[in-house]
Amino acid sequence: MKRIITVQDISCVGKCSLTVALPVISAMGVEACVLPTAVLSTHTAFKGFTFRDLTADISNITAHWKQEKIGFDAIYTGYLGSFEQIEQMHSLISDFGGGSTRVIVDPCMGDNGALYSGFTPDFAKAMAGLCSKADVIVPNLTEASFMLGVPYVADGYTKEYIEDLVQKLAGLGSRRVVLKGVSFDDKKIGIVSYDSQNQKISWYFHEKMPQSFHGTGDIFASVLTGALVRGFELQEACRLAADFVVEAIRATLSHKDYNWYGVDFESAIPFLVERLK
């Protein structure tokens, strides 16, 4: 069985980060090993959440893995809360990457033109440095803009602008780029992937759902990573990940009293499993 190590926080309630990565990757028939960076009572859209930083534990955990000679088919990083954790990921990739081990970096640090609370432009530069070690990076438009140090453009951009953006992102060092949240009208939204090795740009658009939810980016990156490890080509993996997110949102909205804080991805798991056949 293929094995992925995913590095993210645990929000005990809220359906994001490790609480979606673990079940989604497992449902894809891939072993999901976790390296938690922090434990929160809920995700940060709730008020009054508790937070425990686990930075001090990360090195001890990875040292034990080295001692046990545990290997991974992929390293998948999500939300990282500090410069120190980014540096720890450089060490993790050095110790467990290389060869056929894929490195997927989802630079979770902002959306809608702004960085999340506590992050700075210098942090975005540090994240860009981590992306240089990746085989695949999965930013949204906000994260792409901050990592490249260019103004954020919310809408009205052209196809040529997006193509230039993904090529510049590849220039950070990652061979392949998956840019999320690209839209040219009110009805469709999608992703653009770019493989710098063959200079191929691929587009995939799907229905723009009437409501957005916390954690869907984590779900997308988790499905993408699982699909790549299972042997999917990049464009296929992007399509599967995007379709699963839409299916999960659709399942959520079908409930009269759905939770505002996360999607009903659990009901969409059969859809994902069927698509893997």
XYZ file of N, CA and C in Angstrom:
831
model
N 0.843 -1.198 0.000
C 0.000 0.000 0.000
C 0.880 1.251 0.000
N 0.501 2.227 -0.825
C 1.209 3.496 -0.854
C 1.010 4.231 0.468
N 1.983 5.076 0.819
C 1.944 5.767 2.111
C 2.263 7.249 1.927
N 1.386 8.097 2.482
C 1.559 9.554 2.435
C 1.741 10.072 3.849
N 2.689 10.980 4.040
C 2.750 11.729 5.291
C 2.156 13.103 5.029
N 1.152 13.474 5.801
C 0.543 14.787 5.636
C 0.788 15.612 6.886
N 1.255 16.836 6.677
C 1.682 17.721 7.761
C 0.730 18.914 7.820
N -0.120 18.940 8.844
C -1.108 20.006 9.001
C -1.530 20.067 10.459
N -2.349 21.053 10.794
C -2.910 21.124 12.137
C -4.122 20.201 12.259
N -4.531 19.974 13.487
C -5.783 19.264 13.763
C -6.775 20.254 14.367
N -7.836 20.536 13.637
C -8.954 21.273 14.208
C -9.996 20.237 14.595
N -10.181 20.052 15.896
C -10.993 18.927 16.384
C -12.424 18.975 15.856
N -12.980 20.166 15.698
C -14.281 20.351 15.068
C -14.107 21.381 13.959
N -14.683 21.093 12.792
C -14.604 22.075 11.723
C -14.313 21.529 10.341
N -13.939 20.265 10.227
C -13.748 19.638 8.916
C -12.755 20.385 8.030
N -11.514 20.349 8.423
C -10.447 20.928 7.625
C -9.136 20.269 8.029
N -8.073 20.604 7.317
C -6.724 20.127 7.658
C -6.717 18.605 7.851
N -6.161 18.138 8.964
C -5.995 16.690 9.135
C -7.309 15.937 9.286
N -8.351 16.604 9.789
C -9.611 15.877 9.973
C -10.332 15.619 8.656
N -9.879 16.226 7.562
C -10.365 15.815 6.245
C -9.293 15.033 5.487
N -8.026 15.401 5.656
C -6.959 14.714 4.916
C -6.902 13.236 5.270
N -7.003 12.923 6.557
C -6.897 11.524 6.995
C -8.005 10.642 6.419
N -9.297 10.991 6.564
C -10.331 10.116 6.006
C -10.362 10.090 4.482
N -10.088 11.222 3.839
C -10.155 11.265 2.379
C -9.047 10.424 1.759
N -7.821 10.597 2.226
C -6.707 9.825 1.686
C -6.893 8.343 1.978
N -7.360 8.019 3.164
C -7.606 6.612 3.523
C -8.666 5.998 2.615
N -9.730 6.753 2.326
C -10.796 6.244 1.455
C -10.291 5.979 0.051
N -9.185 6.619 -0.322
C -8.612 6.426 -1.654
C -7.687 5.211 -1.704
N -7.629 4.466 -0.605
C -6.820 3.261 -0.593
C -5.341 3.524 -0.401
N -5.023 4.653 0.250
C -3.643 5.032 0.512
C -3.474 5.221 2.008
N -2.380 4.714 2.568
C -2.123 4.884 3.991
C -1.811 6.343 4.286
N -2.525 6.923 5.241
C -2.344 8.325 5.599
C -1.676 8.417 6.967
N -0.439 8.864 6.987
C 0.289 9.079 8.227
C 0.283 10.579 8.514
N 0.139 10.955 9.774
C -0.047 12.369 10.094
C 1.103 12.898 10.939
N 1.443 14.150 10.660
C 2.397 14.896 11.473
C 1.699 16.193 11.869
N 1.055 16.216 13.039
C 0.275 17.395 13.429
C 1.167 18.549 13.864
N 0.838 19.740 13.372
C 1.606 20.937 13.705
C 1.007 21.709 14.871
N -0.276 21.478 15.138
C -0.969 22.151 16.234
C -2.297 21.438 16.464
N -2.870 21.635 17.639
C -4.206 21.114 17.937
C -5.095 22.287 18.332
N -6.220 22.418 17.631
C -7.194 23.474 17.920
C -8.518 22.828 18.304
N -9.255 23.448 19.184
C -10.571 22.909 19.556
C -11.528 22.951 18.377
N -11.442 24.021 17.589
C -12.229 24.186 16.360
C -11.344 24.911 15.354
N -11.795 25.013 14.115
C -11.021 25.843 13.203
C -11.274 27.324 13.523
N -10.521 28.187 12.877
C -10.454 29.579 13.310
C -11.656 30.439 12.924
N -12.624 29.866 12.221
C -13.852 30.620 11.955
C -14.749 30.684 13.186
N -14.508 29.802 14.152
C -15.209 29.855 15.429
C -14.550 30.901 16.331
N -15.278 31.379 17.306
C -14.724 32.308 18.289
C -14.264 31.545 19.527
N -13.190 32.030 20.140
C -12.754 31.480 21.415
C -12.110 30.112 21.325
N -11.576 29.730 20.158
C -10.982 28.396 20.012
C -9.695 28.283 20.834
N -9.405 27.066 21.268
C -8.142 26.805 21.962
C -7.074 26.434 20.935
N -5.817 26.611 21.301
C -4.717 26.354 20.380
C -3.503 25.854 21.154
N -2.958 24.735 20.693
C -1.707 24.235 21.267
C -0.706 23.991 20.147
N 0.400 24.691 20.211
C 1.458 24.591 19.219
C 2.268 23.311 19.453
N 2.480 22.524 18.406
C 3.224 21.269 18.522
C 4.594 21.335 17.832
N 5.076 22.543 17.572
C 6.358 22.691 16.887
C 7.464 21.912 17.588
N 7.484 21.960 18.914
C 8.558 21.320 19.676
C 8.551 19.802 19.544
N 7.427 19.224 19.130
C 7.328 17.766 19.017
C 7.732 17.240 17.643
N 7.733 18.110 16.641
C 7.911 17.655 15.260
C 9.255 16.966 15.048
N 10.330 17.554 15.528
C 11.660 16.975 15.305
C 11.815 15.624 15.972
N 11.240 15.475 17.165
C 11.320 14.183 17.860
C 10.554 13.099 17.111
N 9.414 13.464 16.565
C 8.614 12.496 15.807
C 9.375 12.042 14.566
N 9.903 12.994 13.811
C 10.598 12.630 12.567
C 11.903 11.878 12.857
N 12.554 12.201 13.980
C 13.776 11.468 14.358
C 13.454 10.003 14.627
N 12.316 9.747 15.236
C 11.906 8.359 15.492
C 11.606 7.635 14.190
N 10.977 8.315 13.241
C 10.717 7.706 11.936
C 12.025 7.316 11.251
N 13.008 8.208 11.321
C 14.316 7.897 10.720
C 14.930 6.672 11.382
N 14.811 6.614 12.683
C 15.350 5.470 13.424
C 14.690 4.166 12.998
N 13.382 4.242 12.742
C 12.623 3.054 12.346
C 12.698 2.794 10.841
N 13.406 3.688 10.124
C 13.566 3.558 8.664
C 12.213 3.510 7.941
N 11.306 4.382 8.349
C 9.988 4.480 7.724
C 10.087 5.396 6.504
N 9.561 4.945 5.390
C 9.601 5.731 4.154
C 8.206 6.116 3.696
N 8.133 7.077 2.823
C 6.853 7.595 2.346
C 6.881 7.758 0.826
N 5.730 7.537 0.212
C 5.597 7.737 -1.233
C 5.318 9.188 -1.571
N 4.849 9.945 -0.575
C 4.606 11.373 -0.792
C 4.660 12.114 0.533
N 5.091 13.349 0.457
C 5.055 14.285 1.578
C 4.117 15.410 1.170
N 3.084 15.634 1.966
C 2.046 16.609 1.623
C 1.902 17.584 2.794
N 2.293 18.834 2.574
C 2.189 19.836 3.632
C 1.019 20.764 3.374
N 0.337 21.104 4.452
C -0.758 22.060 4.396
C -0.436 23.266 5.255
N -1.353 23.647 6.118
C -1.189 24.849 6.942
C 0.008 24.712 7.871
N 0.921 25.672 7.772
C 2.081 25.756 8.655
C 2.021 27.103 9.367
N 2.216 27.083 10.672
C 1.920 28.274 11.457
C 3.073 29.198 11.771
N 4.296 28.878 11.347
C 5.429 29.711 11.739
C 6.604 29.499 10.788
N 7.571 30.426 10.864
C 8.803 30.280 10.101
C 9.536 29.006 10.517
N 9.501 28.697 11.814
C 10.197 27.505 12.299
C 9.610 26.239 11.685
N 8.290 26.188 11.566
C 7.680 25.005 10.959
C 8.037 24.893 9.483
N 8.157 26.005 8.791
C 8.607 25.943 7.400
C 10.016 25.365 7.328
N 10.896 25.803 8.222
C 12.263 25.262 8.249
C 12.249 23.772 8.562
N 11.356 23.355 9.440
C 11.246 21.923 9.749
C 10.807 21.123 8.532
N 10.005 21.730 7.673
C 9.580 21.034 6.456
C 10.735 20.878 5.474
N 11.636 21.837 5.432
C 12.841 21.686 4.612
C 13.622 20.449 5.085
N 13.734 20.296 6.399
C 14.451 19.137 6.958
C 13.703 17.840 6.671
N 12.376 17.881 6.779
C 11.565 16.696 6.517
C 11.757 16.226 5.078
N 11.733 17.176 4.147
C 11.907 16.831 2.735
C 13.315 16.296 2.492
N 14.296 16.889 3.145
C 15.671 16.408 3.009
C 15.831 14.990 3.539
N 15.163 14.693 4.645
C 15.304 13.377 5.287
C 14.481 12.287 4.621
N 13.289 12.638 4.120
C 12.364 11.613 3.636
C 11.994 11.768 2.155
N 12.453 12.835 1.520
C 12.161 13.036 0.103
C 13.210 12.374 -0.769
N 13.217 12.778 -2.028
C 14.178 12.200 -2.960
C 13.645 10.945 -3.610
N 14.300 10.518 -4.684
C 13.864 9.313 -5.394
C 12.474 9.483 -5.947
N 11.623 8.502 -5.700
C 10.262 8.528 -6.228
C 9.274 9.210 -5.277
N 9.731 9.693 -4.141
C 8.843 10.341 -3.177
C 8.418 11.712 -3.687
N 7.130 11.897 -3.849
C 6.610 13.168 -4.331
C 6.473 14.149 -3.167
N 6.636 15.419 -3.450
C 6.431 16.471 -2.461
C 5.353 17.416 -2.979
N 4.253 17.506 -2.232
C 3.137 18.378 -2.597
C 2.993 19.431 -1.512
N 3.062 20.695 -1.887
C 2.939 21.798 -0.937
C 1.682 22.595 -1.236
N 0.776 22.620 -0.273
C -0.385 23.503 -0.342
C -0.073 24.688 0.567
N 0.278 25.846 0.008
C 0.749 26.976 0.822
C -0.401 27.728 1.489
N -1.074 27.067 2.396
C -2.272 27.640 3.037
C -1.902 28.857 3.880
N -2.180 30.042 3.394
C -1.827 31.235 4.179
C -2.674 32.454 3.839
N -3.640 32.318 2.924
C -4.459 33.479 2.613
C -5.547 33.188 1.611
N -6.456 34.145 1.457
C -7.541 34.020 0.487
C -8.190 35.395 0.310
N -8.883 35.571 -0.776
C -9.621 36.809 -1.051
C -8.744 38.051 -0.941
N -7.493 37.926 -1.375
C -6.611 39.078 -1.439
C -5.869 39.429 -0.170
N -6.038 38.649 0.893
C -5.390 38.960 2.169
C -4.776 37.714 2.781
N -3.676 37.904 3.506
C -3.073 36.809 4.256
C -3.883 36.551 5.515
N -3.866 35.310 5.990
C -4.537 34.987 7.241
C -3.860 35.726 8.396
N -4.581 35.861 9.481
C -4.085 36.564 10.656
C -2.750 35.990 11.125
N -1.791 36.870 11.387
C -0.487 36.457 11.883
C 0.556 36.248 10.803
N 0.152 36.181 9.546
C 1.099 35.992 8.450
C 1.488 37.347 7.843
N 2.693 37.398 7.289
C 3.246 38.629 6.722
C 3.806 38.345 5.331
N 4.110 39.388 4.566
C 4.773 39.176 3.273
C 6.082 38.396 3.403
N 6.809 38.575 4.503
C 8.040 37.800 4.706
C 7.738 36.315 4.875
N 6.611 36.011 5.508
C 6.208 34.607 5.637
C 5.897 34.037 4.258
N 5.252 34.831 3.413
C 4.944 34.384 2.046
C 6.229 34.086 1.279
N 7.264 34.883 1.495
C 8.549 34.620 0.847
C 9.146 33.313 1.337
N 9.023 33.059 2.641
C 9.528 31.804 3.195
C 8.756 30.616 2.633
N 7.448 30.786 2.459
C 6.638 29.717 1.872
C 7.030 29.484 0.421
N 7.362 30.548 -0.290
C 7.841 30.407 -1.670
C 9.121 29.587 -1.694
N 9.965 29.764 -0.680
C 11.183 28.962 -0.583
C 10.884 27.495 -0.390
N 9.858 27.187 0.403
C 9.463 25.786 0.584
C 8.904 25.233 -0.720
N 8.148 26.049 -1.447
C 7.585 25.607 -2.727
C 8.680 25.237 -3.724
N 9.854 25.810 -3.565
C 10.960 25.483 -4.475
C 11.401 24.035 -4.329
N 11.048 23.406 -3.187
C 11.416 22.014 -2.940
C 10.336 21.026 -3.384
N 9.220 21.555 -3.877
C 8.060 20.707 -4.168
C 8.063 20.200 -5.600
N 7.399 19.061 -5.787
C 7.095 18.564 -7.126
C 5.819 19.211 -7.649
N 4.878 19.469 -6.730
C 3.599 20.088 -7.084
C 3.246 21.109 -6.011
N 2.829 22.307 -6.415
C 2.307 23.289 -5.462
C 0.862 23.598 -5.820
N 0.065 23.944 -4.785
C -1.384 24.076 -4.970
C -1.878 25.389 -4.358
N -1.437 26.535 -4.859
C -1.889 27.807 -4.293
C -3.210 28.280 -4.891
N -3.865 29.198 -4.183
C -4.949 29.956 -4.796
C -4.372 31.274 -5.318
N -5.211 32.122 -5.861
C -4.727 33.368 -6.473
C -4.075 34.298 -5.456
N -4.628 34.341 -4.255
C -4.050 35.188 -3.208
C -2.652 34.721 -2.844
N -2.531 33.432 -2.578
C -1.231 32.884 -2.191
C -0.208 33.018 -3.306
N -0.656 32.821 -4.537
C 0.237 32.988 -5.684
C 0.770 34.413 -5.742
N -0.105 35.388 -5.556
C 0.293 36.786 -5.642
C 1.303 37.151 -4.560
N 1.053 36.715 -3.340
C 1.970 37.048 -2.248
C 3.314 36.350 -2.409
N 3.311 35.107 -2.863
C 4.590 34.412 -3.038
C 5.417 35.032 -4.151
N 4.757 35.553 -5.178
C 5.464 36.170 -6.295
C 5.748 37.653 -6.065
N 5.108 38.230 -5.039
C 5.300 39.650 -4.774
C 4.677 40.547 -5.811
N 3.524 40.114 -6.352
C 2.816 40.916 -7.355
C 1.443 41.285 -6.809
N 0.829 42.362 -7.316
C -0.495 42.763 -6.830
C -1.541 41.671 -7.073
N -2.435 41.544 -6.108
C -3.536 40.596 -6.240
C -4.596 41.165 -7.173
N -5.015 40.369 -8.123
C -6.078 40.759 -9.053
C -7.280 39.864 -8.783
N -8.364 40.446 -8.312
C -9.522 39.662 -7.901
C -10.331 39.145 -9.079
N -10.506 39.969 -10.102
C -11.298 39.566 -11.260
C -10.895 40.429 -12.449
N -11.491 40.143 -13.577
C -11.180 40.907 -14.769
C -9.857 40.546 -15.416
N -9.217 39.509 -14.911
C -7.953 39.082 -15.513
C -8.225 38.280 -16.788
N -7.183 38.123 -17.574
C -7.298 37.419 -18.845
C -6.665 36.037 -18.763
N -6.929 35.242 -19.767
C -6.311 33.924 -19.865
C -4.798 34.053 -19.921
N -4.309 35.060 -20.632
C -2.870 35.278 -20.753
C -2.253 35.635 -19.402
N -2.985 36.402 -18.591
C -2.497 36.753 -17.253
C -2.320 35.501 -16.397
N -3.304 34.611 -16.434
C -3.238 33.383 -15.632
C -2.108 32.487 -16.124
N -1.950 32.375 -17.423
C -0.871 31.549 -17.958
C 0.495 32.085 -17.533
N 0.636 33.400 -17.551
C 1.893 34.003 -17.105
C 2.109 33.746 -15.615
N 1.021 33.796 -14.837
C 1.111 33.587 -13.394
C 1.597 32.171 -13.064
N 1.036 31.158 -13.716
C 1.443 29.784 -13.393
C 2.877 29.515 -13.840
N 3.292 30.147 -14.919
C 4.675 29.984 -15.358
C 5.647 30.634 -14.373
N 5.269 31.777 -13.843
C 6.097 32.430 -12.834
C 6.129 31.610 -11.545
N 5.014 30.994 -11.196
C 4.984 30.129 -10.009
C 5.928 28.935 -10.191
N 5.930 28.360 -11.383
C 6.861 27.267 -11.660
C 8.305 27.746 -11.540
N 8.519 29.028 -11.827
C 9.850 29.598 -11.708
C 10.369 29.621 -10.282
N 9.476 29.436 -9.300
C 9.927 29.334 -7.909
C 10.728 28.060 -7.681
N 10.512 27.061 -8.556
C 11.285 25.828 -8.431
C 10.484 24.554 -8.542
N 9.170 24.643 -8.364
C 8.335 23.451 -8.468
C 8.105 23.096 -9.932
N 8.184 21.819 -10.229
C 7.982 21.396 -11.618
C 6.553 21.625 -12.078
N 5.591 21.369 -11.184
C 4.190 21.459 -11.585
C 3.419 22.377 -10.644
N 2.475 23.105 -11.222
C 1.682 24.089 -10.490
C 0.210 23.800 -10.718
N -0.569 23.862 -9.648
C -2.022 23.779 -9.735
C -2.574 25.044 -9.087
N -3.172 25.921 -9.882
C -3.703 27.191 -9.388
C -5.215 27.072 -9.229
N -5.691 27.309 -8.005
C -7.114 27.140 -7.689
C -7.861 28.466 -7.766
N -9.191 28.355 -7.963
C -10.065 29.515 -7.865
C -10.037 30.463 -9.035
N -9.780 29.946 -10.222
C -9.738 30.789 -11.427
C -11.139 30.864 -12.036
N -11.583 32.070 -12.337
C -12.937 32.223 -12.889
C -12.982 33.410 -13.833
N -13.674 33.226 -14.954
C -13.830 34.297 -15.935
C -15.280 34.768 -16.054
N -16.193 34.132 -15.320
C -17.592 34.563 -15.333
C -18.253 34.131 -14.039
N -19.548 34.397 -13.909
C -20.266 34.117 -12.661
C -20.761 32.683 -12.552
N -20.633 31.918 -13.627
C -21.215 30.580 -13.632
C -20.199 29.468 -13.445
N -18.932 29.717 -13.789
C -17.922 28.670 -13.749
C -16.715 29.109 -12.921
N -16.097 28.154 -12.274
C -14.846 28.376 -11.551
C -14.013 27.109 -11.709
N -12.714 27.229 -11.616
C -11.925 26.025 -11.826
C -10.467 26.180 -11.482
N -9.684 25.308 -12.066
C -8.268 25.238 -11.760
C -7.458 25.205 -13.062
N -6.231 25.662 -12.946
C -5.295 25.641 -14.067
C -4.054 24.901 -13.610
N -3.632 23.917 -14.375
C -2.415 23.183 -14.034
C -1.355 23.432 -15.100
N -0.103 23.403 -14.653
C 1.011 23.672 -15.559
C 2.152 22.727 -15.231
N 2.649 22.058 -16.246
C 3.806 21.177 -16.116
C 4.965 21.833 -16.853
N 5.957 22.291 -16.107
C 7.051 23.028 -16.726
C 7.950 22.140 -17.575
N 7.893 20.827 -17.344
C 8.746 19.923 -18.107
C 8.339 19.878 -19.579
N 7.026 19.821 -19.813
C 6.563 19.817 -21.208
C 5.846 21.119 -21.580
N 5.841 22.077 -20.622
C 5.228 23.398 -20.823
C 3.744 23.295 -21.186
N 3.085 22.285 -20.634
C 1.663 22.067 -20.925
C 0.802 22.759 -19.868
N -0.143 23.561 -20.349
C -1.120 24.207 -19.482
C -2.484 23.572 -19.729
N -3.152 23.157 -18.653
C -4.463 22.522 -18.767
C -5.477 23.292 -17.923
N -6.686 23.380 -18.440
C -7.763 24.113 -17.767
C -8.900 23.151 -17.454
N -9.524 23.356 -16.299
C -10.728 22.581 -15.984
C -11.677 23.458 -15.175
N -12.868 23.650 -15.725
C -13.862 24.484 -15.057
C -15.099 23.649 -14.723
N -15.714 24.021 -13.620
C -16.932 23.335 -13.193
C -17.926 24.373 -12.684
N -19.100 23.914 -12.344
C -20.148 24.802 -11.850
C -19.673 25.576 -10.613
N -19.948 26.875 -10.595
C -19.648 27.682 -9.408
C -20.818 27.523 -8.430
N -20.546 26.937 -7.300
C -21.605 26.657 -6.336
C -22.070 27.949 -5.662
N -23.324 27.982 -5.197
C -23.880 29.226 -4.657
C -23.321 29.630 -3.301
N -22.582 28.732 -2.656
C -22.023 29.058 -1.342
C -20.649 28.409 -1.201
N -19.757 29.095 -0.521
C -18.427 28.539 -0.257
C -18.344 28.077 1.200
N -17.444 27.147 1.464
C -17.307 26.592 2.801
C -15.839 26.494 3.188
N -15.597 26.574 4.478
C -14.260 26.395 5.029
C -13.804 24.955 4.784
N -12.537 24.771 4.438
C -11.954 23.432 4.347
C -11.970 22.788 2.976
N -12.632 23.410 2.000
C -12.702 22.770 0.682
C -11.338 22.753 -0.011
N -10.499 23.742 0.269
C -9.153 23.726 -0.295
C -8.334 22.561 0.231
N -8.521 22.231 1.503
C -7.826 21.081 2.097
C -8.314 19.777 1.478
N -9.607 19.704 1.222
C -10.170 18.515 0.588
C -9.611 18.360 -0.821
N -9.578 19.459 -1.562
C -9.038 19.425 -2.916
C -7.599 18.913 -2.916
N -6.755 19.493 -2.067
C -5.343 19.109 -2.041
C -5.164 17.659 -1.602
N -6.017 17.189 -0.706
C -5.920 15.809 -0.231
C -6.266 14.818 -1.341
N -7.346 15.095 -2.083
C -7.718 14.214 -3.193
C -6.648 14.271 -4.285
N -6.169 15.456 -4.575
C -5.121 15.610 -5.586
C -3.899 14.761 -5.227
N -3.464 14.852 -3.975
C -2.287 14.098 -3.531
C -2.529 12.597 -3.611
N -3.691 12.161 -3.116
C -4.005 10.739 -3.178
C -4.048 10.217 -4.599
N -4.613 11.006 -5.501
C -4.718 10.591 -6.896
C -3.341 10.502 -7.547
N -2.479 11.473 -7.281
C -1.137 11.439 -7.856
C -0.363 10.221 -7.382
N -0.486 9.914 -6.102
C 0.204 8.741 -5.556
C -0.346 7.452 -6.158
N -1.620 7.450 -6.486
C -2.227 6.273 -7.122
C -1.897 6.172 -8.610
N -1.186 7.137 -9.155
C -0.750 7.043 -10.545
C -1.519 7.876 -11.537
N -2.429 8.737 -11.069
C -3.172 9.602 -11.971
C -2.227 10.632 -12.591
N -2.495 11.001 -13.832
C -1.811 12.135 -14.428
C -2.323 13.416 -13.760
N -1.546 14.483 -13.829
C -1.883 15.710 -13.115
C -3.263 16.230 -13.487
N -3.580 16.287 -14.778
C -4.870 16.820 -15.197
C -6.017 15.950 -14.685
N -5.835 14.630 -14.718
C -6.858 13.713 -14.188
C -7.056 13.932 -12.698
N -5.955 14.086 -11.978
C -6.023 14.279 -10.531
C -6.739 15.581 -10.188
N -6.464 16.640 -10.956
C -7.129 17.923 -10.739
C -8.629 17.810 -10.968
N -8.989 17.130 -12.031
C -10.405 16.963 -12.357
C -11.138 16.196 -11.251
N -10.520 15.118 -10.774
C -11.141 14.320 -9.710
C -11.292 15.143 -8.439
N -10.248 15.873 -8.065
C -10.294 16.671 -6.843
C -11.367 17.751 -6.921
N -11.450 18.431 -8.054
C -12.447 19.488 -8.220
C -13.862 18.908 -8.203
N -14.074 17.809 -8.898
C -15.402 17.191 -8.944
C -15.842 16.719 -7.564
N -14.891 16.205 -6.781
C -15.245 15.730 -5.439
C -15.650 16.897 -4.539
N -14.936 18.014 -4.645
C -15.308 19.180 -3.844
C -16.717 19.648 -4.209
N -17.033 19.705 -5.502
C -18.373 20.114 -5.932
C -19.422 19.147 -5.391
N -19.127 17.852 -5.478
C -20.064 16.841 -4.982
C -20.289 16.991 -3.482
N -19.219 17.303 -2.733
C -19.336 17.478 -1.293
C -20.159 18.720 -0.942
N -19.969 19.796 -1.684
C -20.770 21.004 -1.446
C -22.228 20.747 -1.797
N -22.440 20.047 -2.910
C -23.809 19.726 -3.313
C -24.508 18.876 -2.248
N -23.788 17.905 -1.673
C -24.349 17.070 -0.608
C -24.678 17.915 0.619
N -23.819 18.864 0.928
C -24.041 19.738 2.082
C -25.303 20.563 1.905
N -25.437 21.172 0.748
C -26.578 22.049 0.498
C -27.899 21.289 0.392
N -27.824 19.983 0.227
C -29.052 19.180 0.147
C -29.720 19.015 1.511
N -28.978 19.298 2.575
C -29.532 19.188 3.929
C -30.188 20.506 4.332
N -31.335 20.421 4.925
C -32.056 21.625 5.341
C -31.271 22.409 6.379
N -30.706 21.702 7.339
C -29.970 22.353 8.430
C -28.493 21.979 8.371
N -27.857 22.307 7.258
C -26.457 21.929 7.096
C -25.558 22.783 7.997
N -24.390 22.219 8.322
C -23.418 22.942 9.139
C -22.764 24.051 8.318
N -22.636 25.215 8.908
C -21.997 26.336 8.207
C -20.473 26.181 8.175
N -19.931 25.352 9.061
C -18.486 25.367 9.279
C -17.696 24.363 8.441
N -18.360 23.541 7.638
C -17.639 22.569 6.832
C -18.585 21.776 5.955
N -18.033 21.106 4.947
C -18.886 20.397 3.998
C -19.113 18.944 4.409
N -20.183 18.387 3.892
C -20.540 16.987 4.130
C -19.782 16.113 3.134
N -18.456 16.085 3.279
C -17.654 15.278 2.358
C -17.874 13.788 2.588
N -18.303 13.436 3.817
C -18.510 12.027 4.134
C -19.548 11.386 3.211
N -20.614 12.116 2.912
C -21.657 11.580 2.035
C -21.173 11.427 0.603
N -20.122 12.174 0.251
C -19.604 12.126 -1.111
C -18.495 11.094 -1.289
N -18.093 10.426 -0.222
C -17.018 9.429 -0.316
C -17.335 8.329 -1.335
N -18.572 7.804 -1.384
C -18.868 6.782 -2.410
C -18.611 7.284 -3.829
N -18.897 8.546 -4.094
C -18.613 9.155 -5.405
C -17.120 9.073 -5.697
N -16.324 9.402 -4.703
C -14.864 9.380 -4.874
C -14.361 7.969 -5.135
N -14.826 7.032 -4.340
C -14.399 5.643 -4.491
C -14.782 5.089 -5.864
N -15.969 5.415 -6.310
C -16.416 4.937 -7.632
C -15.551 5.504 -8.748
N -15.151 6.749 -8.623
C -14.317 7.385 -9.650
C -12.915 6.797 -9.689
N -12.512 6.145 -8.627
C -11.180 5.546 -8.569
C -11.119 4.193 -9.284
N -12.278 3.607 -9.579
C -12.307 2.282 -10.182
C -11.853 2.334 -11.644
